[in-house]
Short mmCIF file of C-alpha atoms in Angstrom, two decimals:
data_model
loop_
_atom_site.label_atom_id
_atom_site.label_comp_id
_atom_site.label_asym_id
_atom_site.label_seq_id
_atom_site.Cartn_x
_atom_site.Cartn_y
_atom_site.Cartn_z
CA UNK A 4 36.47 20.79 0.26
CA UNK A 5 37.24 17.07 0.48
CA UNK A 6 40.95 16.38 0.19
CA UNK A 7 40.84 12.77 1.46
CA UNK A 8 42.34 10.16 -0.92
CA UNK A 9 39.89 8.09 -2.96
CA UNK A 10 39.89 4.68 -1.36
CA UNK A 11 38.45 1.47 -2.73
CA UNK A 12 34.84 0.74 -1.67
CA UNK A 13 35.02 -2.82 -0.31
CA UNK A 14 32.00 -3.05 1.99
CA UNK A 15 28.27 -2.63 1.56
CA UNK A 16 25.65 -2.20 4.23
CA UNK A 17 22.09 -3.55 3.87
CA UNK A 18 19.53 -2.38 6.46
CA UNK A 19 17.09 -5.32 6.69
CA UNK A 20 15.54 -4.88 10.15
CA UNK A 21 12.15 -3.49 9.03
CA UNK A 22 8.98 -5.28 10.02
CA UNK A 23 7.31 -5.22 6.58
CA UNK A 24 3.90 -4.32 7.93
CA UNK A 25 2.71 -3.28 4.49
CA UNK A 26 2.93 -6.92 3.41
CA UNK A 27 1.19 -8.60 6.27
CA UNK A 28 0.19 -11.38 6.65
CA UNK A 29 2.93 -12.63 4.27
CA UNK A 30 5.65 -11.04 6.44
CA UNK A 31 4.38 -12.41 9.74
CA UNK A 32 7.11 -15.09 9.70
CA UNK A 33 8.96 -14.35 6.42
CA UNK A 34 11.21 -11.30 6.26
CA UNK A 35 9.97 -8.86 3.65
CA UNK A 36 13.47 -8.93 2.09
CA UNK A 37 12.90 -12.66 1.37
CA UNK A 38 9.77 -12.08 -0.71
CA UNK A 39 10.63 -13.12 -4.27
CA UNK A 40 10.64 -11.10 -7.43
CA UNK A 41 10.12 -13.83 -10.06
CA UNK A 42 12.38 -16.51 -8.49
CA UNK A 43 14.90 -14.56 -6.39
CA UNK A 44 14.49 -12.81 -3.02
CA UNK A 45 14.49 -9.04 -3.09
CA UNK A 46 17.65 -8.88 -0.94
CA UNK A 47 19.51 -11.10 -3.44
CA UNK A 48 19.06 -8.45 -6.15
CA UNK A 49 20.76 -5.83 -3.98
CA UNK A 50 23.62 -8.15 -3.06
CA UNK A 51 24.14 -9.17 -6.69
CA UNK A 52 24.28 -5.52 -7.60
CA UNK A 53 27.00 -4.98 -5.01
CA UNK A 54 28.95 -8.01 -6.23
CA UNK A 55 28.91 -6.64 -9.74
CA UNK A 56 30.43 -3.41 -8.44
CA UNK A 57 33.35 -5.24 -6.79
CA UNK A 58 32.08 -5.20 -3.22
CA UNK A 59 33.91 -7.78 -1.08
CA UNK A 60 32.12 -7.72 2.27
CA UNK A 61 28.36 -7.61 2.97
CA UNK A 62 27.03 -6.18 6.21
CA UNK A 63 23.40 -6.95 7.06
CA UNK A 64 21.74 -4.90 9.80
CA UNK A 65 19.04 -7.23 10.99
CA UNK A 66 16.43 -7.61 13.74
CA UNK A 67 14.42 -10.31 15.42
CA UNK A 68 12.84 -12.83 13.09
CA UNK A 69 15.30 -12.23 10.30
CA UNK A 70 17.21 -15.50 10.51
CA UNK A 71 15.99 -16.57 7.10
CA UNK A 72 18.23 -13.92 5.53
CA UNK A 73 21.29 -15.31 7.27
CA UNK A 74 20.32 -18.85 6.22
CA UNK A 75 19.80 -17.72 2.63
CA UNK A 76 23.43 -16.56 2.33
CA UNK A 77 24.80 -19.65 4.08
CA UNK A 78 25.70 -23.08 2.76
CA UNK A 79 22.63 -25.37 2.49
CA UNK A 80 24.59 -28.60 2.62
CA UNK A 81 21.72 -31.10 2.27
CA UNK A 82 20.06 -29.19 -0.60
CA UNK A 83 23.33 -28.67 -2.53
CA UNK A 84 24.41 -32.26 -2.00
CA UNK A 85 21.02 -33.47 -3.32
CA UNK A 86 21.20 -31.22 -6.36
CA UNK A 87 24.71 -32.34 -7.15
CA UNK A 88 23.84 -36.04 -6.73
CA UNK A 89 20.82 -35.67 -9.04
CA UNK A 90 22.82 -33.95 -11.73
CA UNK A 91 21.01 -30.60 -11.38
CA UNK A 92 24.10 -28.67 -12.32
CA UNK A 93 22.39 -25.37 -13.21
CA UNK A 94 20.56 -25.16 -9.91
CA UNK A 95 23.69 -26.22 -7.94
CA UNK A 96 25.90 -23.63 -9.60
CA UNK A 97 23.22 -20.94 -9.12
CA UNK A 98 23.17 -21.52 -5.35
CA UNK A 99 26.94 -21.42 -5.21
CA UNK A 100 27.15 -18.20 -7.20
CA UNK A 101 24.68 -16.43 -4.88
CA UNK A 102 26.59 -17.33 -1.69
CA UNK A 103 29.26 -14.90 -0.34
CA UNK A 104 32.68 -16.35 0.38
CA UNK A 105 33.38 -17.61 3.86
CA UNK A 106 33.76 -14.66 6.21
CA UNK A 107 32.44 -12.17 3.64
CA UNK A 108 29.05 -11.67 5.24
CA UNK A 109 28.47 -10.09 8.65
CA UNK A 110 25.22 -9.72 10.57
CA UNK A 111 24.56 -7.18 13.30
CA UNK A 112 21.29 -6.45 15.04
CA UNK A 113 19.44 -3.18 15.26
CA UNK A 114 17.78 -3.91 18.57
CA UNK A 115 15.32 -1.04 18.40
CA UNK A 116 13.44 0.45 15.41
CA UNK A 117 15.05 3.88 15.62
CA UNK A 118 15.25 4.68 11.91
CA UNK A 119 17.53 4.28 8.93
CA UNK A 120 20.25 6.44 10.35
CA UNK A 121 20.40 4.31 13.46
CA UNK A 122 20.50 1.14 11.38
CA UNK A 123 23.51 2.48 9.43
CA UNK A 124 25.19 3.51 12.68
CA UNK A 125 24.87 -0.06 13.96
CA UNK A 126 27.29 -1.20 11.24
CA UNK A 127 30.04 1.22 12.33
CA UNK A 128 32.42 -1.30 13.96
CA UNK A 129 32.23 -3.71 11.01
CA UNK A 130 32.68 -0.98 8.35
CA UNK A 131 35.46 0.72 10.28
CA UNK A 132 37.35 3.74 8.92
CA UNK A 133 36.72 3.28 5.20
CA UNK A 134 34.10 4.40 2.61
CA UNK A 135 31.19 2.04 2.13
CA UNK A 136 28.20 1.44 -0.07
CA UNK A 137 24.67 1.50 1.32
CA UNK A 138 21.68 -0.11 -0.34
CA UNK A 139 18.05 0.06 0.71
CA UNK A 140 17.00 -3.40 -0.47
CA UNK A 141 13.33 -2.42 -0.91
CA UNK A 142 14.43 -0.30 -3.84
CA UNK A 143 15.11 -2.77 -6.59
CA UNK A 144 17.00 -1.04 -9.40
CA UNK A 145 16.92 -2.88 -12.73
CA UNK A 146 18.98 -2.08 -15.77
CA UNK A 147 21.64 -3.32 -18.14
CA UNK A 148 24.35 -2.30 -15.62
CA UNK A 149 23.95 -2.21 -11.87
CA UNK A 150 23.45 1.12 -10.16
CA UNK A 151 26.38 0.55 -7.78
CA UNK A 152 28.76 -0.23 -10.66
CA UNK A 153 27.79 3.10 -12.24
CA UNK A 154 28.23 4.97 -8.95
CA UNK A 155 31.66 3.44 -8.33
CA UNK A 156 32.79 4.97 -11.63
CA UNK A 157 31.61 8.40 -10.48
CA UNK A 158 33.19 7.96 -7.05
CA UNK A 159 36.48 7.01 -8.77
CA UNK A 160 36.48 10.41 -10.55
CA UNK A 161 35.26 12.70 -7.77
CA UNK A 162 35.67 10.90 -4.41
CA UNK A 163 33.58 12.30 -1.57
CA UNK A 164 30.10 10.95 -1.07
CA UNK A 165 27.85 9.86 -3.96
CA UNK A 166 24.08 9.62 -3.94
CA UNK A 167 22.07 7.82 -6.58
CA UNK A 168 19.44 10.21 -7.94
CA UNK A 169 16.53 10.07 -10.32
CA UNK A 170 14.03 12.54 -11.68
CA UNK A 171 10.35 12.43 -10.74
CA UNK A 172 7.42 14.60 -11.82
CA UNK A 173 7.61 17.86 -9.93
CA UNK A 174 4.18 17.31 -8.43
CA UNK A 175 5.51 14.20 -6.64
CA UNK A 176 8.60 15.76 -4.97
CA UNK A 177 6.79 16.04 -1.62
CA UNK A 178 7.03 12.23 -1.26
CA UNK A 179 10.83 12.00 -1.29
CA UNK A 180 14.13 13.38 -0.16
CA UNK A 181 15.04 16.07 -2.73
CA UNK A 182 18.47 17.33 -3.73
CA UNK A 183 19.65 20.87 -4.28
CA UNK A 184 22.34 21.03 -6.94
CA UNK A 185 25.22 23.23 -7.97
CA UNK A 186 27.33 22.92 -11.10
CA UNK A 187 26.89 20.17 -13.65
CA UNK A 188 30.10 18.09 -13.64
CA UNK A 189 29.14 16.10 -16.73
CA UNK A 190 28.34 12.42 -17.05
CA UNK A 191 25.04 12.86 -15.17
CA UNK A 192 26.88 14.11 -12.11
CA UNK A 193 26.19 17.26 -10.09
CA UNK A 194 27.65 18.71 -6.91
CA UNK A 195 25.05 18.67 -4.13
CA UNK A 196 24.52 21.83 -2.07
CA UNK A 197 21.59 20.67 0.05
CA UNK A 198 18.97 18.07 0.77
CA UNK A 199 15.32 18.48 1.86
CA UNK A 200 13.18 15.62 3.20
CA UNK A 201 9.66 15.68 1.70
CA UNK A 202 9.46 19.41 0.92
CA UNK A 203 6.32 21.26 -0.08
CA UNK A 204 5.99 21.14 -3.84
CA UNK A 205 6.50 24.86 -4.20
CA UNK A 206 9.65 24.79 -1.99
CA UNK A 207 11.43 21.84 -3.66
CA UNK A 208 14.91 22.86 -4.89
CA UNK A 209 14.71 20.39 -7.83
CA UNK A 210 12.86 17.31 -9.01
CA UNK A 211 15.89 15.09 -8.42
CA UNK A 212 15.32 12.67 -5.56
CA UNK A 213 17.43 10.34 -3.43
CA UNK A 214 16.93 6.81 -4.70
CA UNK A 215 18.18 4.31 -2.17
CA UNK A 216 21.84 3.84 -3.13
CA UNK A 217 24.76 5.69 -1.50
CA UNK A 218 28.52 5.69 -1.26
CA UNK A 219 29.42 7.32 2.05
CA UNK A 220 32.59 8.23 3.87
CA UNK A 221 33.09 6.81 7.40
CA UNK A 222 32.75 10.25 9.00
CA UNK A 223 28.99 9.77 8.60
CA UNK A 224 29.12 7.53 11.71
CA UNK A 225 30.27 10.42 13.90
CA UNK A 226 27.34 12.52 12.65
CA UNK A 227 24.90 9.69 13.32
CA UNK A 228 26.36 9.21 16.83
CA UNK A 229 25.20 12.66 17.87
CA UNK A 230 22.25 13.05 15.52
CA UNK A 231 19.03 14.04 17.29
CA UNK A 232 15.82 12.28 16.31
CA UNK A 233 14.09 13.87 13.34
CA UNK A 234 10.91 13.01 11.43
CA UNK A 235 8.88 10.32 13.13
CA UNK A 236 11.11 10.46 16.22
CA UNK A 237 13.77 8.48 14.35
CA UNK A 238 17.45 9.02 13.57
CA UNK A 239 17.34 10.16 9.96
CA UNK A 240 20.23 9.45 7.59
CA UNK A 241 19.38 12.54 5.56
CA UNK A 242 19.86 14.77 8.62
CA UNK A 243 23.36 13.28 9.20
CA UNK A 244 24.26 13.72 5.53
CA UNK A 245 23.24 17.38 5.69
CA UNK A 246 25.57 17.83 8.67
CA UNK A 247 28.43 16.09 6.81
CA UNK A 248 27.76 18.23 3.69
CA UNK A 249 29.25 21.19 5.55
CA UNK A 250 32.59 19.32 5.69
CA UNK A 251 32.74 16.99 2.71
CA UNK A 252 31.80 16.97 -0.94
CA UNK A 253 28.54 15.21 -1.98
CA UNK A 254 27.71 14.38 -5.57
CA UNK A 255 24.55 13.17 -7.21
CA UNK A 256 24.60 10.62 -10.00
CA UNK A 257 21.57 10.06 -12.28
CA UNK A 258 21.90 6.34 -12.92
CA UNK A 259 20.59 4.37 -15.86
CA UNK A 260 17.87 1.92 -14.86
CA UNK A 261 14.41 1.70 -13.42
CA UNK A 262 13.55 1.73 -9.72
CA UNK A 263 10.82 -0.50 -8.26
CA UNK A 264 9.79 0.15 -4.70
CA UNK A 265 9.33 -3.39 -3.42
CA UNK A 266 8.25 -2.10 -0.05
CA UNK A 267 5.00 -1.06 -1.72
CA UNK A 268 2.51 -3.55 -3.14
CA UNK A 269 2.20 -1.81 -6.50
CA UNK A 270 5.93 -1.42 -6.92
CA UNK A 271 6.48 -5.05 -5.90
CA UNK A 272 3.94 -6.30 -8.44
CA UNK A 273 5.41 -4.07 -11.13
CA UNK A 274 8.88 -5.43 -10.44
CA UNK A 275 7.64 -9.02 -10.86
CA UNK A 276 6.02 -8.19 -14.19
CA UNK A 277 8.94 -6.12 -15.55
CA UNK A 278 11.64 -8.60 -14.61
CA UNK A 279 9.62 -11.57 -15.85
CA UNK A 280 9.18 -9.83 -19.22
CA UNK A 281 12.97 -9.27 -19.28
CA UNK A 282 13.66 -12.98 -18.94
CA UNK A 283 14.05 -14.91 -22.20
CA UNK A 284 13.12 -18.13 -20.47
CA UNK A 285 9.83 -16.69 -19.11
CA UNK A 286 8.67 -13.89 -21.41
CA UNK A 287 7.38 -15.93 -24.38
CA UNK A 288 4.90 -17.85 -22.20
CA UNK A 289 4.21 -15.11 -19.71
CA UNK A 290 3.40 -12.24 -22.08
CA UNK A 291 0.31 -13.95 -23.64
CA UNK A 292 -0.99 -14.77 -20.14
CA UNK A 293 -0.47 -11.17 -19.10
CA UNK A 294 -2.25 -9.85 -22.21
CA UNK A 295 -5.21 -12.11 -21.58
CA UNK A 296 -5.48 -10.88 -17.99
CA UNK A 297 -5.39 -7.28 -19.13
CA UNK A 298 -8.12 -7.86 -21.75
CA UNK A 299 -10.39 -9.74 -19.31
#
């Protein structure tokens, strides 16, 4: 179906315009994407994942009150000069490593809260006519190798559009976007034949769900341009992908790693615990504290 050449994925889009109402009052003045998991903002994990996959340009779709995100990825001259003067080399190099190169980060505003599909569409002029990665920063995916790096491998073999997928208990499928699958292509990859947003449990085509990471072809923007509002009166990305599915190949990839929904209090707390326990500089002192709290 898709005969387009496989082109390098150079850009990634990060929709970060959400209000974060589930974390009020913390998010009254601090963007939810700037809440930290251990010692790093949630958005930094998604950007680092993209960097690992070879992404060169980072497009943030923001809204009012999100200036802290732009500042986070900018040069903090006074702070870095102070760290350097005081010989805090580790901290200085860490800040430098987390900052995109000059001109490699773009910020565009989603002026109205019209849904994920609308947020992606707002990035159309910056992305242009090339495939791009899309990360929902709330979904922190932790593993030995980044989810995007794994997906890029699959994209390099099959082209088209690639959706990160994971299995959930069948009784939970009504909470997610669920994939309908055709043949198994090996290496945890299937051809996608359909997508259903929050189906009834008995109607779900599988227990494989969409998990917040995508590689999409630029033709998705034309579908979003004309997409009518769906669930919640918003422009839904899933609806546009279903429309594009009639014209282009879509593949699912079951990545290796664990997803933590940091837009949810329980998922956010779980991410902090899991990533702290995975840190050799924190785990030895943190685990006994955690065990004492559990026994109390």
